[in-house]
mmCIF file of C-alpha atoms and ligand atoms in Angstrom:
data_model
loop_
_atom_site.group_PDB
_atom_site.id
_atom_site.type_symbol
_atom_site.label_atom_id
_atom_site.label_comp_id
_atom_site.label_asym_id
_atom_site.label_seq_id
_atom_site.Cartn_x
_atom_site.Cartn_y
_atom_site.Cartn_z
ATOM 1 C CA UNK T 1 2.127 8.732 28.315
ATOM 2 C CA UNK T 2 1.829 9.841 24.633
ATOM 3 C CA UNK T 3 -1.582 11.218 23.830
ATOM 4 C CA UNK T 4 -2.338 10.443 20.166
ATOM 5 C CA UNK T 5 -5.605 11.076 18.170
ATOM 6 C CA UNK T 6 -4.723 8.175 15.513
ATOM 7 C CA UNK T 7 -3.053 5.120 15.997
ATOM 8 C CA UNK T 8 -2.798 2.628 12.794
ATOM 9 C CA UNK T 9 -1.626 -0.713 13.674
ATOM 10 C CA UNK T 10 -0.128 -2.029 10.224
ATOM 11 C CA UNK T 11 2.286 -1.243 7.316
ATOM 12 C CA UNK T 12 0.116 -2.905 4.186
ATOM 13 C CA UNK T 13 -2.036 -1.103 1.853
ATOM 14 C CA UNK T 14 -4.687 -0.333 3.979
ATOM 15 C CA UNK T 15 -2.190 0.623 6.734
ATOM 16 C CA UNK T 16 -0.770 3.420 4.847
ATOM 17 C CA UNK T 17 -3.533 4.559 2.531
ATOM 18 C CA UNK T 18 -5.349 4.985 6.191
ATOM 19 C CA UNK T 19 -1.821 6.970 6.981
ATOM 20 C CA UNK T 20 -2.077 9.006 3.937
ATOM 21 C CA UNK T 21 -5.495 10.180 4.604
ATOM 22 C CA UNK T 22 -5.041 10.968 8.294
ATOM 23 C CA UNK T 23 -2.579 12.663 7.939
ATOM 24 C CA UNK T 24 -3.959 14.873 5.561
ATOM 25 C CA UNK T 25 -7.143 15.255 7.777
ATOM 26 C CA UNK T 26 -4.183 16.997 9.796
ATOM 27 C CA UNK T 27 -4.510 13.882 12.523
ATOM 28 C CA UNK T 28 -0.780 13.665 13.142
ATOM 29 C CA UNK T 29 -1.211 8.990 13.058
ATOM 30 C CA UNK T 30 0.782 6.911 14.388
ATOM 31 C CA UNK T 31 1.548 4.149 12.201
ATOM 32 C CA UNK T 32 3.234 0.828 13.713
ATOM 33 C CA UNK T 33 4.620 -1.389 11.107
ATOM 34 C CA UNK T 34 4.399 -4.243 12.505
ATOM 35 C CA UNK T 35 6.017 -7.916 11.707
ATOM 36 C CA UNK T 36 5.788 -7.589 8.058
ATOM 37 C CA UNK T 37 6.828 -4.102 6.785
ATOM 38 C CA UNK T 38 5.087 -3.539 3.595
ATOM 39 C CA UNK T 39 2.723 -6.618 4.111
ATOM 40 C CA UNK T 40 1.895 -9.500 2.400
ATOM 41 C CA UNK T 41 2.433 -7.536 -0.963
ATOM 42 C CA UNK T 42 6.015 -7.542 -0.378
ATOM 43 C CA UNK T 43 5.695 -11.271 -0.592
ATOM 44 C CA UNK T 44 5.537 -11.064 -4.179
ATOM 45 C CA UNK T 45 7.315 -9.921 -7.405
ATOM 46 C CA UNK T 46 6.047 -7.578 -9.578
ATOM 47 C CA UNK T 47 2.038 -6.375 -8.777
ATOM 48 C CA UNK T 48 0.568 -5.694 -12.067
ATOM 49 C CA UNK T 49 -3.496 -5.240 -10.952
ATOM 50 C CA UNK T 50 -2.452 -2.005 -8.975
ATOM 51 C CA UNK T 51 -4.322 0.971 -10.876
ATOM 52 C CA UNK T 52 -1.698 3.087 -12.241
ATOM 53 C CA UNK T 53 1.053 0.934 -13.637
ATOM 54 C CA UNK T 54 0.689 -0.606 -17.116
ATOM 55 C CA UNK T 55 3.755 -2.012 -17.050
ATOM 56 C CA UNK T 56 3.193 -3.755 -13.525
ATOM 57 C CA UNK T 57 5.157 -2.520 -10.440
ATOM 58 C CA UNK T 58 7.654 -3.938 -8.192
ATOM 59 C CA UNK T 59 5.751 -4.823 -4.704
ATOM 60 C CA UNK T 60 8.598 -3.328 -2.426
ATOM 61 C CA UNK T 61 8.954 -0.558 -4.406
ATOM 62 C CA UNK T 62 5.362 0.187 -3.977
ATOM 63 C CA UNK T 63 4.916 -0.450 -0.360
ATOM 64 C CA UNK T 64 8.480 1.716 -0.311
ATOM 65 C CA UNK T 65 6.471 4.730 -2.166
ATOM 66 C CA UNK T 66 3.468 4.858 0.120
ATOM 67 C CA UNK T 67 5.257 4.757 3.051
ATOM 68 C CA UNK T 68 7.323 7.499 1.897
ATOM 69 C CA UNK T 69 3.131 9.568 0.897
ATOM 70 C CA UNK T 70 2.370 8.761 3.956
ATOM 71 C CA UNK T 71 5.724 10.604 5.985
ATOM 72 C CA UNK T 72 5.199 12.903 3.418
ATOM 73 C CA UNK T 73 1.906 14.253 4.450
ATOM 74 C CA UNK T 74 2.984 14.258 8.652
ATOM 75 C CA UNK T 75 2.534 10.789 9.610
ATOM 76 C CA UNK T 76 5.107 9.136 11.933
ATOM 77 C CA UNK T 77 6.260 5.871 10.574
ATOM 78 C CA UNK T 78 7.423 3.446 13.707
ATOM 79 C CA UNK T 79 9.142 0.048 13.097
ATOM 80 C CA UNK T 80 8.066 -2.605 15.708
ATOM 81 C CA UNK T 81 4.709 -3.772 16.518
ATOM 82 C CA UNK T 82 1.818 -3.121 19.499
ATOM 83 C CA UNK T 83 2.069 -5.970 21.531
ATOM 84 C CA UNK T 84 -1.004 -4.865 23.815
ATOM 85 C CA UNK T 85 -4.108 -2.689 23.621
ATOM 86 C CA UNK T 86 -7.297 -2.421 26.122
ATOM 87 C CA UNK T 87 -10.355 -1.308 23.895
ATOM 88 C CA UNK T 88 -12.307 -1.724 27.123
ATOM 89 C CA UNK T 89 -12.623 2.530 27.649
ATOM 90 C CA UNK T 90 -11.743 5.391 25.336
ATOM 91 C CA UNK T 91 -8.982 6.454 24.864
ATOM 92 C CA UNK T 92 -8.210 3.869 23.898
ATOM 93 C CA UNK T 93 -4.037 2.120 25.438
ATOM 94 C CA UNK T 94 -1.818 0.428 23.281
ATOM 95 C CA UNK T 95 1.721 -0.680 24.269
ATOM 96 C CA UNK T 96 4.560 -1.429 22.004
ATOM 97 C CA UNK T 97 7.515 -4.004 22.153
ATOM 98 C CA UNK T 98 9.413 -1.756 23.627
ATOM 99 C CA UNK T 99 6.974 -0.732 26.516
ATOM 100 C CA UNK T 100 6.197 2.408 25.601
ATOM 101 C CA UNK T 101 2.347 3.309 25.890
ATOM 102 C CA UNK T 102 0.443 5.358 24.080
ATOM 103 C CA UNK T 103 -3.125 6.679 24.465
ATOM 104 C CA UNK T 104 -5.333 6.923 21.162
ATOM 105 C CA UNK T 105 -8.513 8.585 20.531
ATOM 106 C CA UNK T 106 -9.304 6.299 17.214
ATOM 107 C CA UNK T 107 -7.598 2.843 16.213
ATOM 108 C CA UNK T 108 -7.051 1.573 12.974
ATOM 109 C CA UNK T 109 -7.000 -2.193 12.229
ATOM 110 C CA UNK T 110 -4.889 -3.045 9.382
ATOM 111 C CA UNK T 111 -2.869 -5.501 10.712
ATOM 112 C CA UNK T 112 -3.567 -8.088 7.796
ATOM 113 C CA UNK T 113 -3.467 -11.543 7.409
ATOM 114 C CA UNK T 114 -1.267 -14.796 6.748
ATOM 115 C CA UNK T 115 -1.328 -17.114 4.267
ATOM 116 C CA UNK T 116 -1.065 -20.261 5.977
ATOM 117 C CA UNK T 117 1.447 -22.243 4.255
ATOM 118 C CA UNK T 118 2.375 -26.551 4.195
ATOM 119 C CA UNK T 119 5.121 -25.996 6.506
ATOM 120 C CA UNK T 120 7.742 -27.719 4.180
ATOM 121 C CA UNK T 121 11.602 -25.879 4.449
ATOM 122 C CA UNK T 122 10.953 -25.973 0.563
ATOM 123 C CA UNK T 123 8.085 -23.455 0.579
ATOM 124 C CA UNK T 124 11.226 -20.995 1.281
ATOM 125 C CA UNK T 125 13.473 -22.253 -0.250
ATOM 126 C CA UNK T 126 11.325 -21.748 -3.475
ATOM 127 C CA UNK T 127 9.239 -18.057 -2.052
ATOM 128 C CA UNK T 128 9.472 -15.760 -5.255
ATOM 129 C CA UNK T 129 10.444 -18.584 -7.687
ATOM 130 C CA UNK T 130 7.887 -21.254 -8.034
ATOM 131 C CA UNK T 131 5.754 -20.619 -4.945
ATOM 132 C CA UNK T 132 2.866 -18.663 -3.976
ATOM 133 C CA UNK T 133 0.218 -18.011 -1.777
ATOM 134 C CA UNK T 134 -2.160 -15.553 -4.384
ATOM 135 C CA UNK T 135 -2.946 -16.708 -8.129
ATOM 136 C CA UNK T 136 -4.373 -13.250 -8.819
ATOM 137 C CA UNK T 137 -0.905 -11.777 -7.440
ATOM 138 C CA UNK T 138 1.385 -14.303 -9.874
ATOM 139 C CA UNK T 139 -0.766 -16.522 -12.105
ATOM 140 C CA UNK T 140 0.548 -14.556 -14.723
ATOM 141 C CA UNK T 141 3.739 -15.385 -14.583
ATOM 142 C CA UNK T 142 2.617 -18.899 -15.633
ATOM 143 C CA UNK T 143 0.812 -18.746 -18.306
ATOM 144 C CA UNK T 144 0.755 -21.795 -20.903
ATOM 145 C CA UNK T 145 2.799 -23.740 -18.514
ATOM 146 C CA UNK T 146 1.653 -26.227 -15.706
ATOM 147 C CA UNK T 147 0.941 -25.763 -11.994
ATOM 148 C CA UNK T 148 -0.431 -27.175 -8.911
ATOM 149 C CA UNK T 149 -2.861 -25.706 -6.081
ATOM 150 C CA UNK T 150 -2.842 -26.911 -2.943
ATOM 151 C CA UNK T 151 -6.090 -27.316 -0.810
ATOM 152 C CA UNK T 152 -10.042 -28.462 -1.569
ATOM 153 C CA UNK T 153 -11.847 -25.593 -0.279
ATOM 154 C CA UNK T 154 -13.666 -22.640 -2.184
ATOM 155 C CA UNK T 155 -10.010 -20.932 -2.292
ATOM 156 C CA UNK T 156 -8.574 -23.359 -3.684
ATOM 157 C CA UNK T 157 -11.290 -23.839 -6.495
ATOM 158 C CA UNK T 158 -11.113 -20.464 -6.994
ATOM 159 C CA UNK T 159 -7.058 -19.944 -7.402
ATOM 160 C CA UNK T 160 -7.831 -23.219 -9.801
ATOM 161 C CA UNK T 161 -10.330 -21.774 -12.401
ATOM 162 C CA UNK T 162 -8.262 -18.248 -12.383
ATOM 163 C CA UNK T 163 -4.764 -20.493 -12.711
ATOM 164 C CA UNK T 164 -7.150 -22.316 -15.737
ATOM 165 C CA UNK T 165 -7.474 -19.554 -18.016
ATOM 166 C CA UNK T 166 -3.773 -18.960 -18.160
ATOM 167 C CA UNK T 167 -1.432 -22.186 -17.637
ATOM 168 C CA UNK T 168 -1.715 -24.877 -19.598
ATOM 169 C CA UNK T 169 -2.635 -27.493 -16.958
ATOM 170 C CA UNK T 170 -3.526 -27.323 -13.562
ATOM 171 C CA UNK T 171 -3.315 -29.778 -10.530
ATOM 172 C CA UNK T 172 -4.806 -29.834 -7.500
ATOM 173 C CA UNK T 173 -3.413 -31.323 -4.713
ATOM 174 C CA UNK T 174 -6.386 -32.578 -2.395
ATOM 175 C CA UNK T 175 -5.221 -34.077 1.130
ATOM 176 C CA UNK T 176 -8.664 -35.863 1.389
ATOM 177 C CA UNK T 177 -10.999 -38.161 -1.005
ATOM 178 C CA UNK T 178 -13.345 -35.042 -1.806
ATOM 179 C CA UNK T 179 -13.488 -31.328 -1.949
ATOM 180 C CA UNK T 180 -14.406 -29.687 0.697
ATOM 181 C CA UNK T 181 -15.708 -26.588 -1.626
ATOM 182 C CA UNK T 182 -19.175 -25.431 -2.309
ATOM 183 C CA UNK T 183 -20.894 -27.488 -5.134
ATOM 184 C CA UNK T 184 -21.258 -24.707 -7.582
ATOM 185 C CA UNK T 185 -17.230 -24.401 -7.241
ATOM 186 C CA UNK T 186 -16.732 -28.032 -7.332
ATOM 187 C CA UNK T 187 -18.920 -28.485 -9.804
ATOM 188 C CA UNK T 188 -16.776 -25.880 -12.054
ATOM 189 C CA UNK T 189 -13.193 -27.422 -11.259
ATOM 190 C CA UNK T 190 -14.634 -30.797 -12.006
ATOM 191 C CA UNK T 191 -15.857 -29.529 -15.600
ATOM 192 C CA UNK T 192 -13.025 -27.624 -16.186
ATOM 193 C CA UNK T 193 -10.947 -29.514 -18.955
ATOM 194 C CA UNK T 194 -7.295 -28.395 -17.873
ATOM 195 C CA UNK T 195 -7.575 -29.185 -14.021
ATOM 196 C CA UNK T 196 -7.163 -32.324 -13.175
ATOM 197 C CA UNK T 197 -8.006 -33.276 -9.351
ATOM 198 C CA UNK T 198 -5.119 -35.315 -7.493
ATOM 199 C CA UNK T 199 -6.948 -36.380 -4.040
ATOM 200 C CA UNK T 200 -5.432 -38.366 -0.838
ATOM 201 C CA UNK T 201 -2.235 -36.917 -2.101
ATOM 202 C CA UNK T 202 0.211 -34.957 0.249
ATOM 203 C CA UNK T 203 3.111 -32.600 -0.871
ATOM 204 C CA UNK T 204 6.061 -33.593 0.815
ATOM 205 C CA UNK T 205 8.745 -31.557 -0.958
ATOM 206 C CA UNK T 206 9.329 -29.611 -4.057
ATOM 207 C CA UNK T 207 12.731 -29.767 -6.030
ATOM 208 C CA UNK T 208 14.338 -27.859 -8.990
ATOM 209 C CA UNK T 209 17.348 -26.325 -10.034
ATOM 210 C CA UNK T 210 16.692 -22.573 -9.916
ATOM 211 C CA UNK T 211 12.787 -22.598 -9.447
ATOM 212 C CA UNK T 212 10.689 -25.152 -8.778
ATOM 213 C CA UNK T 213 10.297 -28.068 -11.489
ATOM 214 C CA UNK T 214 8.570 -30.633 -9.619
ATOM 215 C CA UNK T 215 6.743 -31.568 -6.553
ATOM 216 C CA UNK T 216 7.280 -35.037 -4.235
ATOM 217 C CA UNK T 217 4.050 -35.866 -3.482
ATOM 218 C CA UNK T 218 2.854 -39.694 -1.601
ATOM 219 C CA UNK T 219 -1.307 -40.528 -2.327
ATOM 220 C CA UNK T 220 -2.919 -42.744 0.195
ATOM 221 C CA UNK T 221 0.157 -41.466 3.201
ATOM 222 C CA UNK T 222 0.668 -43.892 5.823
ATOM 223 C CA UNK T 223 -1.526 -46.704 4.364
ATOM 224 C CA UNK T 224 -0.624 -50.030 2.895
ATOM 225 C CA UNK T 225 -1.236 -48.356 -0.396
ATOM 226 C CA UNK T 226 0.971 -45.199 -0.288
ATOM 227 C CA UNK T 227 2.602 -44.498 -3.414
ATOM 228 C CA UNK T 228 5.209 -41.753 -3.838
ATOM 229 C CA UNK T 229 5.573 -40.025 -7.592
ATOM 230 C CA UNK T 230 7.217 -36.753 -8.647
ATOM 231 C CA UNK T 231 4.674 -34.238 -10.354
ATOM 232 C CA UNK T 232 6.720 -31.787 -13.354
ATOM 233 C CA UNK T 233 5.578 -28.359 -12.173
ATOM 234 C CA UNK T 234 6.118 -24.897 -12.620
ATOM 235 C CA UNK T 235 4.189 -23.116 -10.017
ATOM 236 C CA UNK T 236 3.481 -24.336 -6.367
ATOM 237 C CA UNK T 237 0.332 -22.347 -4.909
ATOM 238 C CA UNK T 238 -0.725 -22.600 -1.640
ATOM 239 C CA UNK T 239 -4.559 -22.273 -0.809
ATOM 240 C CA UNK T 240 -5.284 -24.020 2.298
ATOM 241 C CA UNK T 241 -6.671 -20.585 4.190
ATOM 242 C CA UNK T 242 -5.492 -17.338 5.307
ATOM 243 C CA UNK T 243 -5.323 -16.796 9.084
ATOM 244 C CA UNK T 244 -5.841 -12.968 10.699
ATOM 245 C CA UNK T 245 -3.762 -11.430 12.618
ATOM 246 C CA UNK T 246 -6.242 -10.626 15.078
ATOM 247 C CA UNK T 247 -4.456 -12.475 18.301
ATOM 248 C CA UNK T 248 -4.218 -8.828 20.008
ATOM 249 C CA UNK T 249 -7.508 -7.972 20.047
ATOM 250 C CA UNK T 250 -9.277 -11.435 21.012
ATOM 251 C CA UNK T 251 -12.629 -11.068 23.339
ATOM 252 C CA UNK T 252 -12.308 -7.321 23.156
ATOM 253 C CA UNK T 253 -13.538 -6.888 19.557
ATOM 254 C CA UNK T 254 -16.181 -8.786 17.565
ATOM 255 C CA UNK T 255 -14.663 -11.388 15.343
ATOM 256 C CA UNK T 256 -16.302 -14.140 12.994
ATOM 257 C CA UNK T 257 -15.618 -17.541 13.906
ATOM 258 C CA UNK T 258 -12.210 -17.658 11.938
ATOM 259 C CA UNK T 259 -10.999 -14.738 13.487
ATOM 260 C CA UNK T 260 -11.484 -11.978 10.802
ATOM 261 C CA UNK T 261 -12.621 -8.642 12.766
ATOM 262 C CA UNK T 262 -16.111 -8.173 11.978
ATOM 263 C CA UNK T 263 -17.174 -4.482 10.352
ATOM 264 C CA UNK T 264 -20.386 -2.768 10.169
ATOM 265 C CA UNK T 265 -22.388 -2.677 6.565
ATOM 266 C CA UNK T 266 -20.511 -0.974 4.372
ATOM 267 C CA UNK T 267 -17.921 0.589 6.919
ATOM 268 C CA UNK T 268 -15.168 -0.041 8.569
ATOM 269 C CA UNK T 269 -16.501 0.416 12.215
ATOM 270 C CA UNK T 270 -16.046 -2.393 14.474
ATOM 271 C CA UNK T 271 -17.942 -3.347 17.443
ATOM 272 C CA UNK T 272 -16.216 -0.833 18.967
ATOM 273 C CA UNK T 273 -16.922 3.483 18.664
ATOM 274 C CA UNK T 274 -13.715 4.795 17.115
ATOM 275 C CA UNK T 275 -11.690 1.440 16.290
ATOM 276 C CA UNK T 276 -11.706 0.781 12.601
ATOM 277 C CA UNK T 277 -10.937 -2.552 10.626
ATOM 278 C CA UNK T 278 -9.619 -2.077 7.040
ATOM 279 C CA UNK T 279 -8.005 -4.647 4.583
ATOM 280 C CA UNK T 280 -7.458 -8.071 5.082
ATOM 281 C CA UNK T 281 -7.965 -8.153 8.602
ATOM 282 C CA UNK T 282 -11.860 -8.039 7.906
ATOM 283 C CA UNK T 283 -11.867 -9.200 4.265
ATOM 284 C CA UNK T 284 -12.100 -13.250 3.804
ATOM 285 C CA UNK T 285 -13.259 -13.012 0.639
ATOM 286 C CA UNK T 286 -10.760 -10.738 -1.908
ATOM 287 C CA UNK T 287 -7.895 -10.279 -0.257
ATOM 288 C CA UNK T 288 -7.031 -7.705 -2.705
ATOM 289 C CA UNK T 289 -4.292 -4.572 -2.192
ATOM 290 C CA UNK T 290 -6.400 -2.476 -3.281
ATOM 291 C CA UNK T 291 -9.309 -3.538 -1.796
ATOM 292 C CA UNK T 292 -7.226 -2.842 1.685
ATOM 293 C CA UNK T 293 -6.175 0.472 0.104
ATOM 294 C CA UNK T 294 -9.546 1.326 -0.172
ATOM 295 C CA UNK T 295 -10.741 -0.200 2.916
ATOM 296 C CA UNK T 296 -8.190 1.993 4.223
ATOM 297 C CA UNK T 297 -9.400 5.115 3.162
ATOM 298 C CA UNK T 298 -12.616 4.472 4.496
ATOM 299 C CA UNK T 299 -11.261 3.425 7.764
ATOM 300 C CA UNK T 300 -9.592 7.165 7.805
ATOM 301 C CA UNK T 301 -12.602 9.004 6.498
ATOM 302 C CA UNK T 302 -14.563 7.040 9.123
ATOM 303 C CA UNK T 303 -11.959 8.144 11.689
ATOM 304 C CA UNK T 304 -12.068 11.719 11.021
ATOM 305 C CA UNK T 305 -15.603 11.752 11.398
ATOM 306 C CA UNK T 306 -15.486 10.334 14.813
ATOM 307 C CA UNK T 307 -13.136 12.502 16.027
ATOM 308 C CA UNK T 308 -15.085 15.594 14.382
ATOM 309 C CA UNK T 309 -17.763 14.531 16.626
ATOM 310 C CA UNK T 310 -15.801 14.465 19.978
ATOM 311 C CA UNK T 311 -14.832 17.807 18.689
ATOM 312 C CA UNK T 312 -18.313 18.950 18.650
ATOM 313 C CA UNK T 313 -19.667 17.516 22.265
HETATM 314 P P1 NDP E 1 -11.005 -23.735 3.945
HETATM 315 O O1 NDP E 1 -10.612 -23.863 5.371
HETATM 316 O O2 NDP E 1 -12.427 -23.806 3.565
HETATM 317 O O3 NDP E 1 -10.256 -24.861 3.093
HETATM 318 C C1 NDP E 1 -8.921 -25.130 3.284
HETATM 319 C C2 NDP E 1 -8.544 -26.293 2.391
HETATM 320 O O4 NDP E 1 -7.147 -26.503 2.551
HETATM 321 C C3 NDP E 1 -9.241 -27.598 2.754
HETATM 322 O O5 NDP E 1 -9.455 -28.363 1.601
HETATM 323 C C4 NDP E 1 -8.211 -28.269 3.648
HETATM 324 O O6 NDP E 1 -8.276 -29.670 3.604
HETATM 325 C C5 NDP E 1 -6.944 -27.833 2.997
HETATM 326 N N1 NDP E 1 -5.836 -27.865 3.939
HETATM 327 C C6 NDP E 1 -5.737 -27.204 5.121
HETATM 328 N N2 NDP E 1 -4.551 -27.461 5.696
HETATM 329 C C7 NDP E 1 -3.913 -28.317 4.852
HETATM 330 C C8 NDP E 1 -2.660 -28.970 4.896
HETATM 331 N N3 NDP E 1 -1.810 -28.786 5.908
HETATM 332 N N4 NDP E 1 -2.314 -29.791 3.881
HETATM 333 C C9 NDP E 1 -3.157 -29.978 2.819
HETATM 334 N N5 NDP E 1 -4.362 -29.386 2.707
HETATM 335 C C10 NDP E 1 -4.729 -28.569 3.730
HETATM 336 O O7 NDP E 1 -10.295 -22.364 3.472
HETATM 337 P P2 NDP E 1 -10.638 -21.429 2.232
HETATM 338 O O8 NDP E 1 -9.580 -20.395 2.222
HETATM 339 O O9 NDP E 1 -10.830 -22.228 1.004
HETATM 340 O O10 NDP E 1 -12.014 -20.758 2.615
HETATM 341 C C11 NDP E 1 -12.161 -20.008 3.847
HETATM 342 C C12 NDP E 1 -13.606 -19.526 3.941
HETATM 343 O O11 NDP E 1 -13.847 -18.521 2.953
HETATM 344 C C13 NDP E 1 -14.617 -20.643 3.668
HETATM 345 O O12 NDP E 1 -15.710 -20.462 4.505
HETATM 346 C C14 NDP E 1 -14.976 -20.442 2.218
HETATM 347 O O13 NDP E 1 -16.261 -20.966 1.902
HETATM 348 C C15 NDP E 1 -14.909 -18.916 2.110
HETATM 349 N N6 NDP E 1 -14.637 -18.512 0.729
HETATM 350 C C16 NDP E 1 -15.687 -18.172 -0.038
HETATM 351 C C17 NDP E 1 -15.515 -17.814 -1.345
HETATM 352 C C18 NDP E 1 -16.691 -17.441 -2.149
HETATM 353 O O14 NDP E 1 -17.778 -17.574 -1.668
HETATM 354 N N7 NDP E 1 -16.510 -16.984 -3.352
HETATM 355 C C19 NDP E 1 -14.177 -17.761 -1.957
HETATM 356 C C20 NDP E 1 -13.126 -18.174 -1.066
HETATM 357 C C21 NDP E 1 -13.368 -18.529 0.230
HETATM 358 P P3 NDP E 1 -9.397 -30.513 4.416
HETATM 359 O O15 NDP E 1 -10.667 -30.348 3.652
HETATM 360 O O16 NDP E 1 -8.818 -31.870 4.359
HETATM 361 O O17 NDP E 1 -9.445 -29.929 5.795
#
């Protein structure tokens, strides 16, 4: 079996900013990239809220250059994912897709999470030109022009009253008769003079030529009073919840009821001595990259520290 000291399990920010420090703690990591190399970044265009670029930089090219800091500095990159781990005794086993196992004296989480999206073949047909799962990520790209958010929780408020302050108009599309949001974020969509609330409306499809232009939506679906209309749009965002990807490590680690790995004050320590959680996989709130980035650092840091102290016993 391959005896590691650091295994990273994730290929996002906070995967390889963990990768880049480990490494140059001299920890020789492991870093598995999992399902989604680069991450959810690479689901976008241009990032242009990364420190560092003023003129904005491309997302793949980005993921692409700390990949290549993190091989730089010793760290081996593996395609592929861990499809098993027992956290029950240290070290700690993980298994990959392949079968091979490997035996780790630290873990770090970075495995990210999803956007959950409508399910509509449109939503891909239109990825990159028209829809989106992050305002902050591509709100820009809309500004003065009209858009719609999906969803009625404190997401979707909050994607609304970002979207405000640069489009010209923005929808929401609400599935139910009320928001499901806190009142202080209700309160502020409802007051907010370029939002207007559509609710009992469903998205059914979005159309357009090379982008999207429009959305089919039906209010009141499956009653006597459905109605279908067309909505002009620009931008389609999506901001009915984010799910973890925290399958792999169910009723070993502690989680919060959604499923986001649950870290220690202001660490990245889990529940568990020498398994760290960094980025998106234990952030429901910002969902930032560098957020995970810096999560991810910690998570390392954190790491090093441990195994300093295994050193020392
Ligand atoms: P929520 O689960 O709270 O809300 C999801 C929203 O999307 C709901 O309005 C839901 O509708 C709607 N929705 C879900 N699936 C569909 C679908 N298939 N079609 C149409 N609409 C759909 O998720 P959030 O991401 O908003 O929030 C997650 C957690 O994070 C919450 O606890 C929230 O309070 C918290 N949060 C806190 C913030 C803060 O405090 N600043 C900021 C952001 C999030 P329905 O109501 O009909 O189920």
């Amino acid at each position: 079996m391959e005896k590691i000291q650091t295994l990273i399990l994730g290929s996002g920010p906070a995967g390889y900013t963990a990768a880049i420090y480990a490494s140059r703690a001299n920890h020789k990591p492991v870093l598995y990239e999992g399902l989604q190399p680069g991450g959810q970044l690479t689901t976008t265009t241009v990032i242009e809220n990364f420190p560092g670029f003023h003129e904005g930089i491309d997302a793949n090219k980005l993921m692409a250059e700390m990949k290549q800091q993190a091989q730089y500095f010793g760290t081996e990159v593996r395609s592929g994912s861990i499809v098993e781990v027992d956290l029950s005794k240290r070290p700690f086993i993980a298994k990959d897709e392949r079968g091979k196992e490997i035996e780790a004296q630290t873990i770090i989480i970075a495995t990210g999470a999803s956007a959950k999206y409508l399910g509509l073949p449109d939503e891909e047909k239109y990825r990159g030109q028209g829809v989106s799962a992050c305002a902050t990520c591509d709100g820009f790209f809309y500004r003065k022009r009209t858009v719609a958010v999906v969803g009625g929780g404190d997401t979707a408020c909050e994607e609304a009253m970002y979207l405000s302050g640069l489009a010209k108009k923005v929808y929401m599309i609400v599935r139910k008769d009320y928001l499901r949001a806190s009142n202080i974020m209700r309160r502020r969509v409802e007051e907010q003079d370029n939002i207007e609330i559509l609710y009992n409306t469903n998205t059914v499809g979005l159309f357009g030529q090379d982008g999207v232009e429009g959305a089919h939506l039906v209010r009141f679906k499956g009653q006597t009073n459905e109605e279908k209309f067309d909505l002009p749009i620009d931008g389609f965002f999506l901001a009915i919840g984010h799910s973890p990807n925290t399958s792999l490590f169910k009723g070993q680690i502690d989680m919060d009821e959604h499923g986001f790995i649950l870290t220690k004050g202001f660490s990245t320590a889990t529940s568990i001595n020498g398994v760290y959680a960094a980025g998106d996989v234990a952030d429901p709130i910002y969902r930032q990259g560098v957020i995970a980035a810096a999560t991810g650092a910690m998570a390392a840091i954190e790491a090093d520290k441990f195994l300093q102290s295994l050193k020392s016993k």
